[in-house]
Each structure stands twice: as C-alpha cells, then as structure tokens.
PDB file of C-alpha atoms in Angstrom:
ATOM      1  CA  MET A   1      -4.619  36.572  -4.590  1.00 41.00           C
ATOM      2  CA  GLY A   2      -1.534  35.392  -2.570  1.00 40.00           C
ATOM      3  CA  TRP A   3       2.000  36.496  -1.277  1.00 40.00           C
ATOM      4  CA  SER A   4       4.514  35.831  -4.021  1.00 39.00           C
ATOM      5  CA  GLY A   5       8.076  35.243  -2.320  1.00 38.00           C
ATOM      6  CA  GLY A   6       8.054  38.403  -0.424  1.00 41.00           C
ATOM      7  CA  GLN A   7       8.238  40.269  -3.372  1.00 42.00           C
ATOM      8  CA  GLY A   8       4.487  41.609  -3.487  1.00 48.00           C
ATOM      9  CA  TRP A   9       1.125  40.383  -4.215  1.00 54.00           C
ATOM     10  CA  SER A  10       0.558  38.175  -7.305  1.00 58.00           C
ATOM     11  CA  PHE A  11      -3.023  39.113  -8.559  1.00 62.00           C
ATOM     12  CA  GLY A  12      -4.373  37.650 -12.072  1.00 70.00           C
ATOM     13  CA  ALA A  13      -7.738  37.961 -13.996  1.00 76.00           C
ATOM     14  CA  ARG A  14      -9.165  34.552 -12.010  1.00 75.00           C
ATOM     15  CA  ASP A  15      -8.285  36.481  -8.753  1.00 73.00           C
ATOM     16  CA  GLY A  16      -9.964  39.521  -9.895  1.00 77.00           C
ATOM     17  CA  ALA A  17     -13.215  37.694 -10.886  1.00 76.00           C
ATOM     18  CA  VAL A  18     -13.287  36.115  -7.482  1.00 76.00           C
ATOM     19  CA  ALA A  19     -12.301  39.323  -5.556  1.00 78.00           C
ATOM     20  CA  VAL A  20     -15.522  41.026  -7.621  1.00 79.00           C
ATOM     21  CA  VAL A  21     -17.877  38.243  -6.929  1.00 77.00           C
ATOM     22  CA  ALA A  22     -16.793  38.056  -3.303  1.00 79.00           C
ATOM     23  CA  ALA A  23     -17.068  41.666  -2.713  1.00 81.00           C
ATOM     24  CA  THR A  24     -20.277  41.818  -4.362  1.00 81.00           C
ATOM     25  CA  THR A  25     -21.509  39.027  -2.325  1.00 80.00           C
ATOM     26  CA  GLN A  26     -20.566  40.438   1.160  1.00 84.00           C
ATOM     27  CA  ILE A  27     -21.763  43.986   0.038  1.00 85.00           C
ATOM     28  CA  ALA A  28     -25.353  42.415  -0.469  1.00 82.00           C
ATOM     29  CA  LEU A  29     -25.213  40.261   2.495  1.00 82.00           C
ATOM     30  CA  THR A  30     -24.272  43.339   4.675  1.00 86.00           C
ATOM     31  CA  VAL A  31     -27.088  45.259   3.463  1.00 85.00           C
ATOM     32  CA  ALA A  32     -29.536  42.709   3.961  1.00 81.00           C
ATOM     33  CA  TYR A  33     -28.350  41.684   7.423  1.00 83.00           C
ATOM     34  CA  THR A  34     -28.337  45.466   8.357  1.00 86.00           C
ATOM     35  CA  SER A  35     -32.018  45.672   7.038  1.00 82.00           C
ATOM     36  CA  LEU A  36     -33.254  42.769   9.255  1.00 80.00           C
ATOM     37  CA  ALA A  37     -31.648  44.481  12.249  1.00 81.00           C
ATOM     38  CA  PHE A  38     -32.618  48.126  11.489  1.00 83.00           C
ATOM     39  CA  ARG A  39     -36.241  47.466  10.558  1.00 78.00           C
ATOM     40  CA  GLY A  40     -39.566  48.884  12.092  1.00 74.00           C
ATOM     41  CA  GLU A  41     -38.937  51.776  14.425  1.00 77.00           C
ATOM     42  CA  LEU A  42     -35.358  51.935  13.312  1.00 82.00           C
ATOM     43  CA  ALA A  43     -35.888  51.911   9.837  1.00 80.00           C
ATOM     44  CA  ALA A  44     -35.419  55.631   9.940  1.00 82.00           C
ATOM     45  CA  ASP A  45     -31.699  54.990  11.089  1.00 86.00           C
ATOM     46  CA  LEU A  46     -30.964  52.467   8.382  1.00 85.00           C
ATOM     47  CA  GLN A  47     -28.228  54.635   7.051  1.00 88.00           C
ATOM     48  CA  LEU A  48     -26.471  54.876   9.993  1.00 89.00           C
ATOM     49  CA  GLY A  49     -26.410  51.307  10.622  1.00 88.00           C
ATOM     50  CA  LEU A  50     -25.258  50.687   7.209  1.00 90.00           C
ATOM     51  CA  ALA A  51     -22.201  52.933   7.548  1.00 91.00           C
ATOM     52  CA  SER A  52     -21.285  51.224  10.870  1.00 90.00           C
ATOM     53  CA  MET A  53     -21.883  47.760   9.355  1.00 88.00           C
ATOM     54  CA  PHE A  54     -19.489  48.679   6.264  1.00 91.00           C
ATOM     55  CA  LEU A  55     -16.907  50.113   8.610  1.00 90.00           C
ATOM     56  CA  GLY A  56     -16.816  46.852  10.568  1.00 87.00           C
ATOM     57  CA  LEU A  57     -16.639  44.904   7.156  1.00 87.00           C
ATOM     58  CA  LEU A  58     -13.751  47.045   6.143  1.00 88.00           C
ATOM     59  CA  ILE A  59     -11.736  46.667   9.377  1.00 87.00           C
ATOM     60  CA  ALA A  60     -12.300  43.022   9.523  1.00 84.00           C
ATOM     61  CA  ALA A  61     -11.291  42.642   5.741  1.00 83.00           C
ATOM     62  CA  VAL A  62      -8.075  44.546   6.302  1.00 85.00           C
ATOM     63  CA  LEU A  63      -7.273  42.752   9.512  1.00 83.00           C
ATOM     64  CA  GLY A  64      -7.976  39.289   7.716  1.00 80.00           C
ATOM     65  CA  ALA A  65      -6.103  40.146   4.606  1.00 79.00           C
ATOM     66  CA  THR A  66      -3.002  41.371   6.681  1.00 82.00           C
ATOM     67  CA  ARG A  67      -2.819  39.012   9.910  1.00 78.00           C
ATOM     68  CA  SER A  68      -4.566  36.064   8.929  1.00 74.00           C
ATOM     69  CA  GLY A  69      -2.334  32.969   8.032  1.00 71.00           C
ATOM     70  CA  LEU A  70      -5.131  31.391   5.649  1.00 70.00           C
ATOM     71  CA  GLY A  71      -5.215  31.872   2.075  1.00 68.00           C
ATOM     72  CA  GLY A  72      -8.195  32.274  -0.163  1.00 69.00           C
ATOM     73  CA  HIS A  73     -10.546  33.012   2.470  1.00 74.00           C
ATOM     74  CA  VAL A  74     -13.417  35.633   2.377  1.00 77.00           C
ATOM     75  CA  ILE A  75     -14.089  38.154   5.208  1.00 79.00           C
ATOM     76  CA  GLY A  76     -18.133  38.566   5.677  1.00 77.00           C
ATOM     77  CA  PRO A  77     -20.750  39.571   8.199  1.00 79.00           C
ATOM     78  CA  GLN A  78     -22.020  36.467  10.314  1.00 77.00           C
ATOM     79  CA  ASP A  79     -25.747  35.800   9.954  1.00 75.00           C
ATOM     80  CA  SER A  80     -26.309  33.495  13.105  1.00 74.00           C
ATOM     81  CA  GLY A  81     -25.133  35.995  15.672  1.00 73.00           C
ATOM     82  CA  LEU A  82     -27.085  39.080  13.931  1.00 75.00           C
ATOM     83  CA  LEU A  83     -30.223  37.010  13.599  1.00 74.00           C
ATOM     84  CA  VAL A  84     -29.960  36.184  17.350  1.00 74.00           C
ATOM     85  CA  LEU A  85     -29.644  39.778  18.370  1.00 75.00           C
ATOM     86  CA  SER A  86     -32.156  40.845  15.916  1.00 74.00           C
ATOM     87  CA  VAL A  87     -35.063  39.024  18.232  1.00 75.00           C
ATOM     88  CA  ALA A  88     -34.227  41.111  21.000  1.00 77.00           C
ATOM     89  CA  ILE A  89     -33.466  44.553  19.336  1.00 80.00           C
ATOM     90  CA  PRO A  90     -36.754  45.710  19.266  1.00 77.00           C
ATOM     91  CA  THR A  91     -37.264  45.124  22.678  1.00 79.00           C
ATOM     92  CA  ILE A  92     -34.031  46.784  23.406  1.00 79.00           C
ATOM     93  CA  ALA A  93     -34.550  49.823  21.189  1.00 77.00           C
ATOM     94  CA  ALA A  94     -37.847  50.462  22.906  1.00 78.00           C
ATOM     95  CA  SER A  95     -36.386  50.765  26.231  1.00 82.00           C
ATOM     96  CA  THR A  96     -33.835  53.534  25.415  1.00 82.00           C
ATOM     97  CA  ALA A  97     -33.843  57.147  24.288  1.00 82.00           C
ATOM     98  CA  THR A  98     -31.002  56.639  21.542  1.00 85.00           C
ATOM     99  CA  PRO A  99     -32.058  53.149  19.886  1.00 85.00           C
ATOM    100  CA  ALA A 100     -29.851  53.366  16.847  1.00 86.00           C
ATOM    101  CA  GLU A 101     -26.606  54.312  18.879  1.00 88.00           C
ATOM    102  CA  THR A 102     -27.588  51.348  21.372  1.00 87.00           C
ATOM    103  CA  VAL A 103     -28.179  48.666  18.787  1.00 86.00           C
ATOM    104  CA  ILE A 104     -24.641  49.743  17.206  1.00 88.00           C
ATOM    105  CA  VAL A 105     -22.858  49.516  20.632  1.00 88.00           C
ATOM    106  CA  LEU A 106     -24.595  46.070  21.205  1.00 84.00           C
ATOM    107  CA  LEU A 107     -23.568  44.818  17.817  1.00 84.00           C
ATOM    108  CA  GLY A 108     -20.126  46.118  18.306  1.00 85.00           C
ATOM    109  CA  LEU A 109     -19.860  44.523  21.897  1.00 87.00           C
ATOM    110  CA  GLY A 110     -21.297  41.249  20.450  1.00 83.00           C
ATOM    111  CA  SER A 111     -18.671  41.143  17.711  1.00 83.00           C
ATOM    112  CA  ALA A 112     -15.768  41.907  20.289  1.00 87.00           C
ATOM    113  CA  ALA A 113     -17.003  39.100  22.571  1.00 88.00           C
ATOM    114  CA  VAL A 114     -16.995  36.514  19.564  1.00 84.00           C
ATOM    115  CA  GLY A 115     -13.655  37.569  18.146  1.00 84.00           C
ATOM    116  CA  THR A 116     -12.134  37.441  21.757  1.00 90.00           C
ATOM    117  CA  THR A 117     -13.556  34.030  22.150  1.00 89.00           C
ATOM    118  CA  LEU A 118     -12.344  32.824  18.940  1.00 84.00           C
ATOM    119  CA  LEU A 119      -8.847  34.439  19.279  1.00 85.00           C
ATOM    120  CA  VAL A 120      -8.421  32.590  22.813  1.00 90.00           C
ATOM    121  CA  LEU A 121      -9.460  29.073  20.956  1.00 88.00           C
ATOM    122  CA  GLY A 122      -6.962  29.622  18.397  1.00 84.00           C
ATOM    123  CA  ARG A 123      -4.229  30.755  20.590  1.00 85.00           C
ATOM    124  CA  PHE A 124      -4.571  27.949  22.651  1.00 87.00           C
ATOM    125  CA  GLY A 125      -5.172  25.269  19.859  1.00 84.00           C
ATOM    126  CA  TRP A 126      -8.811  24.417  21.301  1.00 84.00           C
ATOM    127  CA  GLY A 127     -10.346  24.723  17.969  1.00 80.00           C
ATOM    128  CA  ARG A 128     -11.043  20.990  18.050  1.00 81.00           C
ATOM    129  CA  SER A 129     -13.412  21.221  21.123  1.00 79.00           C
ATOM    130  CA  VAL A 130     -16.316  21.961  18.628  1.00 77.00           C
ATOM    131  CA  ARG A 131     -16.686  18.395  17.952  1.00 79.00           C
ATOM    132  CA  PHE A 132     -17.753  18.013  21.291  1.00 81.00           C
ATOM    133  CA  LEU A 133     -20.894  20.176  20.588  1.00 81.00           C
ATOM    134  CA  PRO A 134     -23.645  17.555  19.828  1.00 87.00           C
ATOM    135  CA  TYR A 135     -24.900  17.401  16.141  1.00 86.00           C
ATOM    136  CA  PRO A 136     -28.502  17.780  17.044  1.00 89.00           C
ATOM    137  CA  VAL A 137     -27.802  21.056  19.061  1.00 88.00           C
ATOM    138  CA  MET A 138     -25.958  22.420  16.013  1.00 85.00           C
ATOM    139  CA  ALA A 139     -28.748  21.309  13.482  1.00 88.00           C
ATOM    140  CA  GLY A 140     -31.541  22.648  15.709  1.00 89.00           C
ATOM    141  CA  PHE A 141     -29.590  26.059  16.190  1.00 84.00           C
ATOM    142  CA  ARG A 142     -29.012  26.349  12.296  1.00 83.00           C
ATOM    143  CA  ALA A 143     -32.612  25.437  11.769  1.00 86.00           C
ATOM    144  CA  GLY A 144     -33.643  27.905  14.108  1.00 85.00           C
ATOM    145  CA  THR A 145     -31.856  30.803  12.495  1.00 82.00           C
ATOM    146  CA  GLY A 146     -33.105  29.761   9.246  1.00 82.00           C
ATOM    147  CA  LEU A 147     -36.538  29.965  10.341  1.00 84.00           C
ATOM    148  CA  VAL A 148     -35.903  33.306  11.764  1.00 81.00           C
ATOM    149  CA  MET A 149     -34.095  34.426   8.750  1.00 80.00           C
ATOM    150  CA  GLY A 150     -36.990  33.628   6.429  1.00 82.00           C
ATOM    151  CA  TRP A 151     -39.826  35.169   8.650  1.00 82.00           C
ATOM    152  CA  SER A 152     -37.699  38.358   9.155  1.00 79.00           C
ATOM    153  CA  ALA A 153     -37.338  38.316   5.230  1.00 80.00           C
ATOM    154  CA  ILE A 154     -40.898  38.172   4.709  1.00 84.00           C
ATOM    155  CA  GLU A 155     -41.654  40.910   7.124  1.00 80.00           C
ATOM    156  CA  LEU A 156     -38.898  42.911   5.505  1.00 78.00           C
ATOM    157  CA  ALA A 157     -40.340  42.426   2.021  1.00 81.00           C
ATOM    158  CA  TRP A 158     -43.997  43.135   3.189  1.00 80.00           C
ATOM    159  CA  GLU A 159     -43.163  46.420   5.075  1.00 76.00           C
ATOM    160  CA  GLY A 160     -40.265  47.592   2.929  1.00 71.00           C
ATOM    161  CA  MET A 161     -37.008  49.287   3.731  1.00 65.00           C
ATOM    162  CA  ALA A 162     -39.034  52.398   5.559  1.00 60.00           C
ATOM    163  CA  GLY A 163     -40.971  50.154   7.654  1.00 58.00           C
ATOM    164  CA  ASP A 164     -44.463  51.048   6.057  1.00 58.00           C
ATOM    165  CA  ALA A 165     -46.989  48.112   6.613  1.00 54.00           C
ATOM    166  CA  THR A 166     -49.811  50.280   6.218  1.00 53.00           C
ATOM    167  CA  GLY A 167     -50.485  49.261   2.532  1.00 54.00           C
ATOM    168  CA  GLY A 168     -49.405  49.675  -0.892  1.00 64.00           C
ATOM    169  CA  ALA A 169     -49.316  47.503  -4.187  1.00 70.00           C
ATOM    170  CA  ASP A 170     -45.631  47.653  -3.900  1.00 79.00           C
ATOM    171  CA  ARG A 171     -45.563  45.042  -1.024  1.00 81.00           C
ATOM    172  CA  TRP A 172     -47.078  42.611  -3.016  1.00 85.00           C
ATOM    173  CA  VAL A 173     -44.428  42.979  -5.980  1.00 85.00           C
ATOM    174  CA  ARG A 174     -41.724  42.968  -3.071  1.00 83.00           C
ATOM    175  CA  LEU A 175     -42.982  39.759  -1.475  1.00 85.00           C
ATOM    176  CA  GLY A 176     -43.598  38.078  -4.990  1.00 88.00           C
ATOM    177  CA  VAL A 177     -39.852  38.696  -6.099  1.00 85.00           C
ATOM    178  CA  ALA A 178     -38.440  37.492  -2.493  1.00 84.00           C
ATOM    179  CA  VAL A 179     -40.484  34.205  -2.740  1.00 87.00           C
ATOM    180  CA  ALA A 180     -39.471  33.623  -6.260  1.00 87.00           C
ATOM    181  CA  MET A 181     -35.953  34.291  -5.542  1.00 83.00           C
ATOM    182  CA  ALA A 182     -36.328  31.912  -2.887  1.00 83.00           C
ATOM    183  CA  ILE A 183     -37.784  29.064  -4.837  1.00 86.00           C
ATOM    184  CA  LEU A 184     -35.076  29.542  -7.639  1.00 81.00           C
ATOM    185  CA  LEU A 185     -32.191  29.216  -5.194  1.00 77.00           C
ATOM    186  CA  ALA A 186     -33.878  26.189  -3.366  1.00 79.00           C
ATOM    187  CA  VAL A 187     -34.282  24.418  -6.888  1.00 81.00           C
ATOM    188  CA  ILE A 188     -30.633  25.276  -7.998  1.00 75.00           C
ATOM    189  CA  ALA A 189     -29.431  24.058  -4.711  1.00 72.00           C
ATOM    190  CA  ARG A 190     -30.895  20.695  -5.098  1.00 77.00           C
ATOM    191  CA  SER A 191     -29.983  20.183  -8.698  1.00 74.00           C
ATOM    192  CA  SER A 192     -26.785  19.085 -10.470  1.00 75.00           C
ATOM    193  CA  LEU A 193     -26.188  22.131 -12.034  1.00 70.00           C
ATOM    194  CA  PRO A 194     -22.658  23.711 -11.908  1.00 71.00           C
ATOM    195  CA  THR A 195     -23.218  25.938  -8.908  1.00 65.00           C
ATOM    196  CA  GLU A 196     -19.572  27.565  -8.970  1.00 68.00           C
ATOM    197  CA  ARG A 197     -20.698  29.181 -12.525  1.00 69.00           C
ATOM    198  CA  LEU A 198     -24.392  29.995 -11.561  1.00 72.00           C
ATOM    199  CA  LEU A 199     -23.673  31.375  -8.230  1.00 68.00           C
ATOM    200  CA  PRO A 200     -22.071  34.842  -9.452  1.00 68.00           C
ATOM    201  CA  VAL A 201     -24.927  35.062 -12.008  1.00 70.00           C
ATOM    202  CA  LEU A 202     -27.430  34.675  -9.218  1.00 70.00           C
ATOM    203  CA  VAL A 203     -25.850  37.117  -6.873  1.00 69.00           C
ATOM    204  CA  LEU A 204     -25.405  39.724  -9.673  1.00 68.00           C
ATOM    205  CA  GLY A 205     -28.923  39.117 -10.959  1.00 68.00           C
ATOM    206  CA  SER A 206     -30.659  39.090  -7.620  1.00 67.00           C
ATOM    207  CA  ILE A 207     -28.983  42.445  -6.840  1.00 68.00           C
TER     208      ILE A 207
END
C-alpha cells in the first residue's frame, strides 16, 4: 500500500494479502502479550486489558499510517517492554485496590516514555547512537526477555486464561499444544524452507 502521486492510495491484491497477514499477526500478538500481563489475580480483568491494548494498537496504527515517512512498515506491540513490566506487574497489582486500572496506566506511561524518547532521538538525528550499545548487552537482554517469555507462556498454558491452577486435564492439552508449536517453529526457523510463504500458514494455523 502506498501513496500514488497525491491522487489517493493505490491498493492491490498483494497489498491486501500482506495487510490481512499483518493484521492477523498483530491481533494474535496483542492477545498473547495482554494475556501474559493479565494473568493470575488479574485474569478476571483480561477483557479490560484487551480493550485497552487494542485501542492503543489502533491509535498507533493510525498515527503510523498517516504521520510516518516510512513505507511498508507494520505497527504492532513491542514484546520486550511488556515482558519487563510483566515481571513487576504482580507485585504492583497486589499493592493497590484497583490493580487492573493501575496496570493499564502503568503500561500507558511506559509507552509514552518510550515514544517520547524515540521522538527525541529521531528529531535530533541521534538514532545512530544505538551502535554504541555493546552487543553482549543487547544479546543478554534479548536472551533474558526470551527466557521470561518462554516461562510465562508455560505458566499461561498451564493455568489457562482464567488463571486456574487447581487442576484439570485441559491444562495438559494446552501445555502439549504450546510445546508442539514451539518445537515446530524452532525447526522451521532453522530449516531452508521458504519462510515468507510458510509464515502466514503458521500464523493462521496456530490461531
């Protein structure tokens, strides 16, 4: 999808297919990330969390489509920041009378802080300063977020969306499906298969 000489948006079948895959992927990621944040005692407020996250995704997508100078980009939730906050969310939620609202405000403030920082970096042309961040630091951070994501996904599969860790055969099914999907994705990622064609099938199939 792109701007065609000031006469309107040009949109073809290929653009439509990309838009469907991108939208489906971002919706799935938003549900997954929100479920990681709103679990345990916050599971009862998952719908409120999803409504807030989807509203934020819509606002970011509209602003990105209308104000960004980059073409062909996809707007979506960022996993790293949410995962870092998800570690502190249970403690924060337990210390307030309105845990869901507090978590939503915390996520909003975190997003605003990151957005403001990136805006300042872009405005003054400081984006290249990221190269001064040591590679081992970045690699360790990504490895740590991956570990948190994996462990949180296992907990979510075991307890379910409602946060029920008391038992039931369904949790073994959920855990088995989650582990099978993780293994399948790992195998495909390390193979020479055409991932640009397999990725849409994997996304739609897993959903």
